[in-house]
DNA sequence: AAGATATATCGGTTTTTCCCGATATACCAA
DNA sequence: TTGGTATATCGGGAAAAACCGATATATCTT
């Protein structure tokens, strides 16, 4: 867990927003073929809610994945991104007891 | 608590380091006239350990204070900065249960 | 008041981040 | 294979952050 890189990833309003959507994907995205709790939400749906371009959102998601905050699952032509609960748990502990 | 601004403040290796020093100032700074647990550490001592210029460190500390992570106490010609425990507690909870 | 010390603020250069359009890649369907 | 859709990557202009030196302010000492 690279805390500095994680905090950089969290230093953007849109990315914070995305993470909060992915916390409860069933409340924020329209019904889809795959289980929200299994795979999360896909790039296209996230992009629509952001209002930013596809390339920007794709890069944001790749960044969040690179630092370990979310995980990716490719299913056919879709990539689903899901919140990584353990990472947030660990980061919360780090903030409280190390930082 | 503005989480975005807090994460921006945490997106810098030196500032992370400073916060970890201020977590246990008695272990990281030489003996001083005032109680570490009361007031924390002063700018000059922090600057020496950083290796950055006085102006940069002063700005970093002002930034950390602005977002609420540390508090300042002016005593004579010295300003002491101290970790704000409640802020880290709240941020850790936010990371785990909201983000 | 004058000089010394500690900290804060200001102006500017360099580096990094934001966000885009264009294009590439991957997968699917006919 | 050809075309359509979803996502990823690349190159770059604009905005923000990093960090500095110079200077201002505040406080102490004499």
Short mmCIF file of C-alpha atoms (C1' of nucleotides) in Angstrom, two decimals:
data_model
loop_
_atom_site.label_atom_id
_atom_site.label_comp_id
_atom_site.label_asym_id
_atom_site.label_seq_id
_atom_site.Cartn_x
_atom_site.Cartn_y
_atom_site.Cartn_z
CA UNK A 1 0.00 0.00 0.00
CA UNK A 2 1.64 3.22 -1.18
CA UNK A 3 -0.13 5.86 0.89
CA UNK A 4 1.26 8.85 -0.98
CA UNK A 5 -0.01 7.53 -4.32
CA UNK A 6 -3.35 6.71 -2.74
CA UNK A 7 -3.76 10.24 -1.39
CA UNK A 8 -2.87 11.64 -4.81
CA UNK A 9 -5.57 9.46 -6.33
CA UNK A 10 -8.02 10.84 -3.77
CA UNK A 11 -7.09 14.46 -4.53
CA UNK A 12 -9.72 14.95 -7.19
CA UNK A 13 -13.41 15.69 -6.78
CA UNK A 14 -14.52 13.47 -9.64
CA UNK A 15 -12.55 10.48 -8.42
CA UNK A 16 -13.93 10.91 -4.90
CA UNK A 17 -17.39 10.99 -6.43
CA UNK A 18 -16.78 7.82 -8.43
CA UNK A 19 -15.65 6.00 -5.30
CA UNK A 20 -18.78 7.02 -3.47
CA UNK A 21 -20.92 5.75 -6.36
CA UNK A 22 -19.03 2.45 -6.34
CA UNK A 23 -19.70 2.11 -2.65
CA UNK A 24 -23.39 1.46 -3.45
CA UNK A 25 -23.51 0.82 -7.19
CA UNK A 26 -27.08 -0.53 -7.11
CA UNK A 27 -28.25 2.88 -5.89
CA UNK A 28 -26.41 4.86 -8.53
CA UNK A 29 -26.40 2.85 -11.73
CA UNK A 30 -29.25 1.43 -13.83
CA UNK A 31 -29.91 -2.33 -13.75
CA UNK A 32 -27.30 -4.39 -15.56
CA UNK A 33 -26.66 -7.99 -16.56
CA UNK A 34 -24.07 -8.68 -13.90
CA UNK A 35 -24.31 -8.50 -10.10
CA UNK A 36 -23.26 -5.12 -8.71
CA UNK A 37 -21.81 -6.68 -5.58
CA UNK A 38 -19.84 -9.15 -7.70
CA UNK A 39 -18.32 -6.86 -10.30
CA UNK A 40 -19.31 -3.27 -9.54
CA UNK A 41 -20.16 -0.77 -12.28
CA UNK A 42 -18.89 -0.43 -15.84
CA UNK A 43 -16.94 2.42 -17.41
CA UNK A 44 -19.73 3.69 -19.63
CA UNK A 45 -22.23 4.16 -16.81
CA UNK A 46 -19.65 5.86 -14.65
CA UNK A 47 -18.67 8.13 -17.49
CA UNK A 48 -22.25 9.22 -18.11
CA UNK A 49 -22.67 10.30 -14.51
CA UNK A 50 -19.34 12.14 -14.51
CA UNK A 51 -19.95 14.20 -17.58
CA UNK A 52 -16.26 13.99 -18.48
CA UNK A 53 -14.93 12.36 -21.63
CA UNK A 54 -14.52 8.62 -21.99
CA UNK A 55 -10.74 8.84 -22.08
CA UNK A 56 -10.56 10.86 -18.89
CA UNK A 57 -12.85 8.53 -16.98
CA UNK A 58 -10.99 5.49 -18.24
CA UNK A 59 -7.73 6.98 -17.00
CA UNK A 60 -9.26 7.86 -13.64
CA UNK A 61 -10.46 4.30 -13.17
CA UNK A 62 -7.10 2.89 -14.23
CA UNK A 63 -5.42 5.17 -11.70
CA UNK A 64 -7.74 4.15 -8.88
CA UNK A 65 -7.08 0.53 -9.74
CA UNK A 66 -3.31 1.03 -9.93
CA UNK A 67 -3.22 2.28 -6.33
CA UNK A 68 -5.46 -0.58 -5.23
CA UNK A 69 -8.66 1.26 -4.31
CA UNK A 70 -10.78 -0.59 -6.88
CA UNK A 71 -10.53 -3.85 -8.82
CA UNK A 72 -11.32 -4.51 -12.48
CA UNK A 73 -13.21 -7.39 -14.08
CA UNK A 74 -13.38 -7.67 -17.84
CA UNK A 75 -16.60 -9.30 -19.09
CA UNK A 76 -16.92 -9.38 -22.83
CA UNK A 77 -16.49 -5.87 -24.11
CA UNK A 78 -17.20 -4.32 -20.73
CA UNK A 79 -14.86 -3.62 -17.87
CA UNK A 80 -16.46 -3.47 -14.45
CA UNK A 81 -14.82 -1.68 -11.57
CA UNK A 82 -15.56 -2.50 -7.95
CA UNK A 83 -14.64 -0.89 -4.66
CA UNK A 84 -11.87 -2.79 -2.82
CA UNK A 85 -13.20 -2.81 0.74
CA UNK A 86 -9.96 -4.07 2.29
CA UNK A 87 -8.00 -1.15 0.88
CA UNK A 88 -10.32 1.41 2.48
CA UNK A 89 -10.28 -0.44 5.75
CA UNK A 90 -6.47 -0.46 5.74
CA UNK A 91 -6.24 3.18 4.70
CA UNK A 92 -8.64 4.24 7.45
CA UNK A 93 -6.50 2.45 10.02
CA UNK A 94 -3.37 4.02 8.60
CA UNK A 95 -4.85 7.51 8.90
CA UNK A 96 -5.89 6.96 12.48
CA UNK A 97 -2.94 5.06 13.90
CA UNK A 98 0.10 5.84 11.80
CA UNK A 99 -0.38 9.23 10.27
CA UNK B 1 -14.14 18.95 7.14
CA UNK B 2 -13.35 19.40 3.47
CA UNK B 3 -12.12 15.93 2.48
CA UNK B 4 -10.87 16.93 -0.95
CA UNK B 5 -8.65 19.66 0.48
CA UNK B 6 -7.43 17.29 3.18
CA UNK B 7 -6.43 14.67 0.62
CA UNK B 8 -4.61 17.35 -1.38
CA UNK B 9 -2.72 18.31 1.75
CA UNK B 10 -1.78 14.66 2.22
CA UNK B 11 -0.55 14.31 -1.37
CA UNK B 12 3.02 15.24 -0.61
CA UNK B 13 5.78 13.09 0.84
CA UNK B 14 7.25 15.84 3.01
CA UNK B 15 3.91 16.77 4.53
CA UNK B 16 3.17 13.12 5.29
CA UNK B 17 6.55 12.92 6.97
CA UNK B 18 5.90 16.03 9.04
CA UNK B 19 2.60 14.60 10.25
CA UNK B 20 4.29 11.39 11.33
CA UNK B 21 6.90 13.39 13.25
CA UNK B 22 4.17 15.41 14.94
CA UNK B 23 2.47 12.18 15.97
CA UNK B 24 5.33 11.57 18.45
CA UNK B 25 7.21 14.85 18.66
CA UNK B 26 9.20 13.82 21.76
CA UNK B 27 10.78 11.04 19.69
CA UNK B 28 11.71 13.21 16.76
CA UNK B 29 12.64 16.63 18.09
CA UNK B 30 15.29 17.73 20.61
CA UNK B 31 14.19 18.80 24.12
CA UNK B 32 12.46 22.18 24.22
CA UNK B 33 11.06 24.61 26.72
CA UNK B 34 7.41 23.77 26.17
CA UNK B 35 5.57 20.45 26.52
CA UNK B 36 5.43 18.46 23.29
CA UNK B 37 2.00 17.09 24.09
CA UNK B 38 0.74 20.58 24.85
CA UNK B 39 2.00 22.48 21.85
CA UNK B 40 3.79 20.09 19.49
CA UNK B 41 6.95 21.05 17.60
CA UNK B 42 8.13 24.39 16.25
CA UNK B 43 8.75 25.44 12.67
CA UNK B 44 12.53 25.63 12.90
CA UNK B 45 12.95 22.07 14.20
CA UNK B 46 10.60 20.71 11.59
CA UNK B 47 12.40 22.62 8.88
CA UNK B 48 15.78 21.22 9.87
CA UNK B 49 14.54 17.67 9.58
CA UNK B 50 12.88 18.35 6.22
CA UNK B 51 15.88 19.85 4.49
CA UNK B 52 13.59 22.22 2.58
CA UNK B 53 13.73 26.00 2.88
CA UNK B 54 12.10 27.89 5.73
CA UNK B 55 9.50 29.46 3.46
CA UNK B 56 8.42 26.14 2.01
CA UNK B 57 8.07 24.48 5.40
CA UNK B 58 6.18 27.46 6.78
CA UNK B 59 3.74 27.23 3.87
CA UNK B 60 3.34 23.49 4.34
CA UNK B 61 2.49 23.94 7.99
CA UNK B 62 0.05 26.74 7.21
CA UNK B 63 -1.61 24.47 4.66
CA UNK B 64 -1.91 21.55 7.07
CA UNK B 65 -3.41 23.91 9.60
CA UNK B 66 -5.83 25.43 7.09
CA UNK B 67 -7.37 22.01 6.40
CA UNK B 68 -7.52 21.25 10.11
CA UNK B 69 -4.96 18.47 10.45
CA UNK B 70 -2.77 20.44 12.87
CA UNK B 71 -3.22 23.38 15.23
CA UNK B 72 -0.89 26.31 15.84
CA UNK B 73 0.17 27.96 19.08
CA UNK B 74 2.26 31.09 19.02
CA UNK B 75 4.59 31.38 22.01
CA UNK B 76 6.89 34.35 21.91
CA UNK B 77 8.74 34.28 18.64
CA UNK B 78 8.01 30.62 18.07
CA UNK B 79 5.02 28.97 16.49
CA UNK B 80 4.35 25.41 17.60
CA UNK B 81 2.31 23.04 15.51
CA UNK B 82 0.53 20.06 16.98
CA UNK B 83 -1.31 17.11 15.48
CA UNK B 84 -5.11 17.44 15.71
CA UNK B 85 -6.12 13.95 16.82
CA UNK B 86 -9.85 14.46 16.26
CA UNK B 87 -9.29 15.34 12.61
CA UNK B 88 -7.43 12.10 11.93
CA UNK B 89 -10.04 10.10 13.78
CA UNK B 90 -12.80 11.69 11.69
CA UNK B 91 -10.89 11.26 8.45
CA UNK B 92 -10.23 7.59 9.16
CA UNK B 93 -13.94 7.02 9.75
CA UNK B 94 -14.79 8.90 6.57
CA UNK B 95 -12.42 6.73 4.54
CA UNK B 96 -13.88 3.53 5.94
CA UNK B 97 -17.58 4.30 6.03
CA UNK B 98 -18.31 7.00 3.49
CA UNK B 99 -15.72 6.79 0.79
"C1'" DA C 1 15.54 52.42 19.34
"C1'" DA C 2 18.49 48.95 17.06
"C1'" DG C 3 19.90 44.39 16.12
"C1'" DA C 4 19.03 39.47 16.26
"C1'" DT C 5 16.02 35.56 15.69
"C1'" DA C 6 11.69 33.04 14.26
"C1'" DT C 7 8.06 32.87 11.21
"C1'" DA C 8 4.99 34.47 7.36
"C1'" DT C 9 4.09 36.13 2.83
"C1'" DC C 10 5.05 37.31 -2.05
"C1'" DG C 11 6.63 36.65 -6.89
"C1'" DG C 12 8.32 33.55 -10.01
"C1'" DT C 13 10.27 29.17 -12.35
"C1'" DT C 14 9.82 24.30 -12.78
"C1'" DT C 15 7.18 20.17 -12.36
"C1'" DT C 16 2.93 17.78 -12.06
"C1'" DT C 17 -1.97 17.18 -12.75
"C1'" DC C 18 -6.28 17.87 -15.35
"C1'" DC C 19 -8.76 16.92 -19.14
"C1'" DC C 20 -9.31 16.83 -23.89
"C1'" DG C 21 -9.37 14.88 -28.96
"C1'" DA C 22 -7.45 11.42 -31.77
"C1'" DT C 23 -6.34 6.91 -32.26
"C1'" DA C 24 -5.47 2.08 -30.94
"C1'" DT C 25 -7.08 -2.28 -29.09
"C1'" DA C 26 -10.46 -5.77 -27.70
"C1'" DC C 27 -14.60 -8.07 -28.28
"C1'" DC C 28 -18.98 -9.11 -30.48
"C1'" DA C 29 -22.38 -9.85 -34.26
"C1'" DA C 30 -23.57 -10.63 -38.96
"C1'" DT D 1 -14.06 -10.36 -42.73
"C1'" DT D 2 -16.46 -6.12 -41.98
"C1'" DG D 3 -18.56 -3.07 -39.05
"C1'" DG D 4 -20.16 -1.63 -34.46
"C1'" DT D 5 -19.48 -0.88 -29.57
"C1'" DA D 6 -16.67 -0.56 -25.18
"C1'" DT D 7 -12.44 0.56 -23.30
"C1'" DA D 8 -7.47 1.88 -23.27
"C1'" DT D 9 -3.63 4.65 -24.55
"C1'" DC D 10 -1.17 8.64 -26.50
"C1'" DG D 11 0.09 13.60 -27.25
"C1'" DG D 12 -0.63 17.99 -25.76
"C1'" DG D 13 -2.47 22.66 -23.94
"C1'" DA D 14 -4.12 24.74 -19.71
"C1'" DA D 15 -4.28 24.90 -14.79
"C1'" DA D 16 -2.41 23.82 -10.30
"C1'" DA D 17 1.24 22.46 -7.05
"C1'" DA D 18 6.16 22.34 -5.59
"C1'" DC D 19 9.71 24.88 -4.05
"C1'" DC D 20 12.79 28.62 -4.08
"C1'" DG D 21 14.87 33.49 -2.88
"C1'" DA D 22 13.68 37.90 -1.31
"C1'" DT D 23 11.31 40.45 1.79
"C1'" DA D 24 7.91 41.57 5.44
"C1'" DT D 25 6.29 41.03 10.15
"C1'" DA D 26 6.54 39.78 15.03
"C1'" DT D 27 8.99 39.18 19.14
"C1'" DC D 28 12.91 39.33 22.15
"C1'" DT D 29 17.24 41.51 23.98
"C1'" DT D 30 20.13 45.19 25.00
#
